[in-house]
Coordinates of C-alpha atoms in Angstrom, one line a residue:
M808 CA -14.7 22.2 24.3
R809 CA -11.7 21.3 22.0
F810 CA -10.1 19.5 25.0
L811 CA -13.2 17.3 25.4
T812 CA -13.3 16.6 21.7
L813 CA -9.7 15.5 21.8
A814 CA -10.4 13.2 24.7
G815 CA -13.4 11.7 22.9
R816 CA -11.3 11.0 19.8
R817 CA -8.5 9.3 21.8
L818 CA -11.0 7.0 23.5
A819 CA -12.8 6.2 20.2
A820 CA -9.4 5.3 18.6
A821 CA -8.5 3.1 21.6
L822 CA -11.4 0.7 21.3
P823 CA -10.6 -0.8 17.8
A824 CA -6.9 -1.2 19.0
L825 CA -8.0 -3.2 22.0
L826 CA -10.2 -5.4 19.9
I827 CA -7.4 -6.1 17.4
I828 CA -5.0 -6.9 20.2
L829 CA -7.3 -9.5 21.8
A830 CA -8.5 -11.1 18.5
G831 CA -4.9 -11.2 17.2
L832 CA -3.6 -12.9 20.3
F833 CA -6.4 -15.3 20.5
L834 CA -5.8 -16.5 16.9
L835 CA -2.1 -16.7 17.4
L836 CA -2.5 -18.9 20.4
Q837 CA -4.5 -21.3 18.3
L838 CA -1.3 -21.9 16.3
A839 CA 0.8 -22.8 19.3
P840 CA 1.2 -26.5 20.1
G841 CA -0.8 -27.9 23.0
D842 CA -3.7 -26.5 24.9
T843 CA -5.1 -26.3 28.4
V844 CA -6.2 -29.9 28.5
D845 CA -2.8 -31.1 27.3
A846 CA -1.2 -29.2 30.1
L847 CA -3.6 -30.6 32.7
V848 CA -3.3 -34.2 31.5
A849 CA 0.5 -33.8 31.7
Q850 CA 0.3 -32.6 35.3
I851 CA -1.8 -35.6 36.4
G852 CA 0.4 -38.1 34.6
G853 CA -2.0 -39.0 31.8
A854 CA -5.7 -39.8 31.3
D855 CA -7.9 -42.0 29.1
A856 CA -9.6 -40.7 26.0
T857 CA -13.0 -40.3 27.7
V858 CA -11.6 -38.0 30.4
I859 CA -9.7 -36.0 27.8
E860 CA -12.8 -35.6 25.7
E861 CA -14.8 -34.5 28.7
L862 CA -12.2 -31.9 29.6
R863 CA -12.2 -30.5 26.1
R864 CA -15.9 -30.2 26.2
H865 CA -15.7 -28.5 29.6
Y866 CA -13.2 -25.9 28.4
A867 CA -15.1 -25.6 25.0
L868 CA -12.0 -26.7 23.1
D869 CA -14.2 -29.0 21.0
R870 CA -15.6 -26.0 19.2
S871 CA -14.1 -24.0 16.3
A872 CA -11.7 -21.2 17.0
S873 CA -14.0 -18.6 15.4
S874 CA -16.9 -19.7 17.6
R875 CA -14.8 -19.5 20.8
L876 CA -13.4 -16.1 19.8
L877 CA -16.9 -14.7 19.3
D878 CA -18.0 -16.2 22.6
Y879 CA -15.0 -14.7 24.4
L880 CA -15.6 -11.2 22.9
W881 CA -19.3 -11.5 23.9
R882 CA -18.3 -12.4 27.5
L883 CA -15.9 -9.4 27.5
V884 CA -18.9 -7.1 26.8
H885 CA -20.3 -8.4 30.1
L886 CA -16.9 -8.1 31.8
D887 CA -16.6 -11.8 32.2
L888 CA -13.0 -13.0 31.7
G889 CA -13.9 -16.7 32.3
E890 CA -12.4 -19.1 34.8
S891 CA -8.7 -19.9 35.3
A892 CA -7.8 -23.5 34.7
I893 CA -4.7 -23.2 36.9
Y894 CA -6.3 -21.7 40.0
G895 CA -9.8 -22.9 39.5
K896 CA -11.5 -19.5 40.2
P897 CA -12.5 -16.5 38.1
V898 CA -9.7 -14.9 36.1
I899 CA -10.7 -11.5 37.4
D900 CA -10.1 -12.6 41.0
V901 CA -6.6 -13.9 40.1
I902 CA -5.7 -10.7 38.2
V903 CA -6.9 -8.5 41.0
E904 CA -4.6 -10.3 43.4
R905 CA -1.6 -9.8 41.1
I906 CA -2.2 -6.2 40.0
P907 CA -0.8 -4.4 43.1
P908 CA 2.8 -5.8 42.9
T909 CA 3.0 -4.9 39.1
L910 CA 1.6 -1.4 39.5
L911 CA 3.9 -0.7 42.5
L912 CA 6.9 -2.1 40.5
M913 CA 6.1 -0.1 37.4
G914 CA 5.1 3.1 39.2
S915 CA 8.2 3.1 41.3
A916 CA 10.5 2.3 38.4
L917 CA 8.9 4.9 36.2
A918 CA 9.2 7.6 38.9
L919 CA 12.8 6.7 39.5
A920 CA 13.7 6.6 35.8
F921 CA 11.9 9.8 35.0
G922 CA 13.2 11.8 37.9
F923 CA 16.9 10.8 37.7
G924 CA 16.8 10.7 33.9
M925 CA 15.5 14.3 33.8
V926 CA 18.1 15.5 36.3
L927 CA 21.0 13.7 34.7
G928 CA 19.9 14.9 31.2
I929 CA 19.7 18.5 32.4
V930 CA 23.2 18.3 34.0
A931 CA 24.6 16.7 30.8
A932 CA 23.0 19.4 28.6
L933 CA 24.3 22.3 30.8
R934 CA 27.8 20.8 30.8
V935 CA 27.8 19.6 27.2
N936 CA 31.2 18.3 25.9
R937 CA 32.6 18.4 29.4
W938 CA 33.5 15.6 31.7
P939 CA 30.0 15.5 33.4
D940 CA 28.4 15.1 30.0
T941 CA 30.9 12.4 29.0
L942 CA 30.4 10.5 32.2
I943 CA 26.6 10.6 32.2
S944 CA 26.4 9.7 28.5
T945 CA 28.7 6.8 29.0
L946 CA 26.7 5.5 32.0
G947 CA 23.5 5.9 30.0
L948 CA 24.9 3.8 27.1
V949 CA 26.0 1.1 29.5
F950 CA 22.6 1.0 31.2
Y951 CA 20.8 0.9 27.9
A952 CA 23.0 -1.8 26.3
T953 CA 22.9 -4.2 29.3
P954 CA 19.9 -6.7 29.6
S955 CA 17.7 -6.2 32.6
F956 CA 17.9 -9.8 33.7
W957 CA 21.7 -9.4 33.9
F958 CA 21.3 -6.4 36.2
G959 CA 18.9 -8.4 38.3
L960 CA 21.1 -11.4 38.7
M961 CA 24.2 -9.3 39.5
G962 CA 22.1 -7.3 42.0
I963 CA 21.1 -10.5 43.7
F964 CA 24.7 -11.8 43.8
V965 CA 26.2 -8.5 45.1
F966 CA 23.6 -7.0 47.4
A967 CA 21.7 -10.1 48.5
V968 CA 24.2 -13.0 48.5
Y969 CA 27.6 -11.3 49.0
L970 CA 26.7 -8.2 51.1
G971 CA 23.4 -9.4 52.5
W972 CA 21.9 -5.9 52.5
L973 CA 18.8 -6.7 50.5
P974 CA 16.5 -9.7 50.0
A975 CA 17.0 -11.9 46.9
G976 CA 13.4 -11.9 45.9
G977 CA 9.8 -12.1 47.0
Y978 CA 7.1 -9.4 47.8
G979 CA 7.5 -9.5 51.5
T980 CA 8.7 -11.5 54.5
I981 CA 6.8 -14.8 54.7
A982 CA 4.7 -15.2 57.9
S983 CA 6.1 -12.0 59.3
G984 CA 2.8 -10.8 60.8
L985 CA 3.8 -7.2 60.0
A986 CA 1.1 -4.5 59.7
G987 CA 0.8 -0.8 59.0
W988 CA 4.0 1.1 58.3
A989 CA 6.2 -1.9 59.1
H990 CA 4.5 -3.9 56.4
I991 CA 4.9 -1.1 53.9
A992 CA 8.6 -0.8 54.8
D993 CA 9.0 -4.5 54.4
I994 CA 7.5 -4.4 50.9
A995 CA 9.7 -1.4 49.9
W996 CA 12.8 -3.3 51.2
H997 CA 11.9 -6.3 49.0
L998 CA 11.1 -4.1 45.9
T999 CA 14.4 -2.1 46.0
L1000 CA 16.4 -4.4 43.7
P1001 CA 13.5 -5.1 41.3
V1002 CA 12.7 -1.4 41.0
V1003 CA 16.3 -0.4 40.4
T1004 CA 16.7 -3.2 37.9
L1005 CA 13.7 -2.2 35.8
A1006 CA 14.4 1.5 36.1
L1007 CA 18.0 1.5 34.8
I1008 CA 17.3 0.8 31.2
F1009 CA 14.5 3.4 31.1
L1010 CA 16.6 5.9 33.0
A1011 CA 19.2 5.7 30.2
I1012 CA 16.5 6.5 27.6
Y1013 CA 15.1 9.4 29.6
L1014 CA 18.5 11.0 30.2
R1015 CA 19.5 10.8 26.5
I1016 CA 16.1 12.2 25.4
M1017 CA 16.3 15.0 28.0
R1018 CA 19.8 15.9 27.0
A1019 CA 19.0 16.1 23.3
S1020 CA 15.8 18.0 23.9
M1021 CA 17.5 20.6 26.2
L1022 CA 20.2 21.2 23.6
E1023 CA 17.6 21.6 20.8
V1024 CA 15.4 24.0 22.7
S1025 CA 18.4 26.0 23.8
T1026 CA 19.1 27.0 20.2
L1027 CA 15.5 28.3 19.5
D1028 CA 14.8 32.0 18.9
F1029 CA 12.6 32.5 22.0
V1030 CA 15.4 31.3 24.3
R1031 CA 17.9 33.6 22.7
T1032 CA 15.5 36.4 23.1
A1033 CA 15.1 35.6 26.8
R1034 CA 18.8 35.7 27.2
A1035 CA 19.1 39.0 25.2
K1036 CA 16.6 40.6 27.6
G1037 CA 19.0 39.9 30.4
L1038 CA 17.0 37.3 32.3
P1039 CA 19.0 35.2 34.8
E1040 CA 20.3 31.9 33.3
S1041 CA 18.5 29.9 36.0
R1042 CA 15.1 31.5 35.0
V1043 CA 15.8 31.0 31.3
V1044 CA 16.5 27.3 32.0
T1045 CA 13.5 26.7 34.2
R1046 CA 10.9 28.9 32.6
H1047 CA 11.7 28.6 28.9
V1048 CA 14.0 25.7 28.2
L1049 CA 12.9 23.1 30.7
R1050 CA 9.1 23.3 30.1
N1051 CA 9.5 22.9 26.3
A1052 CA 12.1 20.2 26.7
L1053 CA 9.7 18.1 28.9
L1054 CA 7.3 17.6 26.0
P1055 CA 9.2 14.7 24.4
M1056 CA 9.7 13.2 27.9
V1057 CA 5.9 13.2 28.6
T1058 CA 5.3 11.6 25.2
L1059 CA 7.9 8.9 26.0
I1060 CA 6.0 7.9 29.2
G1061 CA 3.1 6.8 27.1
L1062 CA 5.2 5.0 24.5
Q1063 CA 7.3 3.2 27.1
T1064 CA 4.4 1.9 29.2
G1065 CA 4.0 -1.3 27.0
T1066 CA 7.7 -1.8 27.0
M1067 CA 7.9 -1.5 30.8
L1068 CA 5.1 -4.1 31.1
G1069 CA 7.2 -6.4 29.0
G1070 CA 10.2 -5.7 31.1
S1071 CA 8.3 -6.4 34.2
V1072 CA 7.7 -10.0 33.0
V1073 CA 11.5 -10.6 33.2
V1074 CA 12.0 -8.8 36.4
E1075 CA 9.1 -10.5 38.2
C1076 CA 10.4 -13.9 37.1
V1077 CA 14.0 -13.1 38.3
F1078 CA 12.9 -11.8 41.7
A1079 CA 9.9 -14.2 42.1
L1080 CA 7.3 -11.3 42.4
P1081 CA 3.6 -12.3 42.3
G1082 CA 2.7 -9.8 39.6
L1083 CA 0.9 -9.8 36.2
G1084 CA 4.2 -10.5 34.4
R1085 CA 4.8 -13.7 36.2
L1086 CA 1.2 -14.7 35.9
A1087 CA 1.4 -14.3 32.2
Y1088 CA 4.5 -16.5 32.1
E1089 CA 2.8 -19.2 34.2
S1090 CA -0.3 -19.0 31.9
V1091 CA 1.8 -19.6 28.8
M1092 CA 3.6 -22.5 30.4
Q1093 CA 0.2 -24.1 31.6
R1094 CA -1.6 -23.1 28.3
D1095 CA -4.2 -21.3 30.4
L1096 CA -5.8 -19.4 27.6
N1097 CA -8.4 -17.5 29.7
T1098 CA -5.9 -16.3 32.2
L1099 CA -3.4 -15.2 29.5
L1100 CA -6.1 -13.3 27.6
G1101 CA -7.3 -11.7 30.8
V1102 CA -3.8 -10.5 31.6
V1103 CA -3.4 -9.1 28.1
F1104 CA -6.8 -7.4 28.3
I1105 CA -6.0 -5.7 31.6
S1106 CA -2.5 -4.8 30.4
A1107 CA -3.9 -3.3 27.2
L1108 CA -6.5 -1.3 29.3
L1109 CA -3.6 -0.1 31.5
V1110 CA -1.5 1.0 28.5
I1111 CA -4.5 2.7 26.8
A1112 CA -5.4 4.5 30.0
I1113 CA -1.8 5.8 30.6
N1114 CA -1.5 6.9 26.9
F1115 CA -4.9 8.7 27.2
I1116 CA -3.7 10.5 30.3
V1117 CA -0.4 11.4 28.6
D1118 CA -2.3 12.7 25.5
L1119 CA -4.4 15.0 27.7
L1120 CA -1.4 16.2 29.7
Y1121 CA 0.5 16.9 26.5
A1122 CA -2.5 18.9 25.2
R1123 CA -2.3 21.0 28.4
L1124 CA 1.4 21.5 28.1
D1125 CA 1.3 22.4 24.4
P1126 CA -1.8 24.5 23.5
R1127 CA -1.1 23.9 19.8
I1128 CA -2.5 20.3 20.2
N1129 CA -6.0 21.6 21.0
A1130 CA -5.9 24.0 18.1
T1131 CA -4.9 21.5 15.4
H1132 CA -6.4 18.1 16.5

């Protein structure tokens, strides 16, 4: 019962956050120079005042910002994200086409960063102040301090241009006619460089957190008691230290979701991936307000959903959460 109460509280707290995000972004975009009509007129090389006025009426830009904001929120209640000015079709259709590459990129990068970060953090903690710890900590610092776009560009230069091992970009081979496992393998081949590029920075964060958490838990009383009982060191590490050291790692997954979405914008642009990040960039450049708000809405829902799952998982791993919240 307490678990369900916790879940209800988390969902209730997420709704105002989503509303504030959308309303805040909508109002901020009103302060930006230019709008959808300006971008469209620039693309066609100009238009007379009558055409411009008709376009502004069509996109409801002749109304006040508060009126358009209320209208947009009311349409959201009915799950209507409007129409994309760039693609000329409903925003939801455009977003559905772009979600799979982003989810695949983020999921693969998160799994890679979490898995290798956890393993490297454990090795560094078990060999603290020795050469493995020094080497892993140094690599983590280098990965964390280096911008993701630089990793991407260097990866393209080395592995795509110089060695020719991997493709320089794209989500698959154009007009390849592949299907089934061959198509899946082709997508994985194209996503290798983007996934590694996005994962390196987060891998550095996870290994540093895991190392620090392992060292902290190792000094607690229940771990010393387990060792005093004569339990094998491998069992002490896996049954007592590792489980408790994973709690900050699980929390970090939820906190890093939004950051990873932001990083995917850069990575998708560098590698020409047709995902949500690149769609957001194109929407900003074209002043397509409906599409940009739709991307933010779906992205916010994704972040809220992942944080909700992380909260529930954290409550399962640490029973104290159910007892106090």
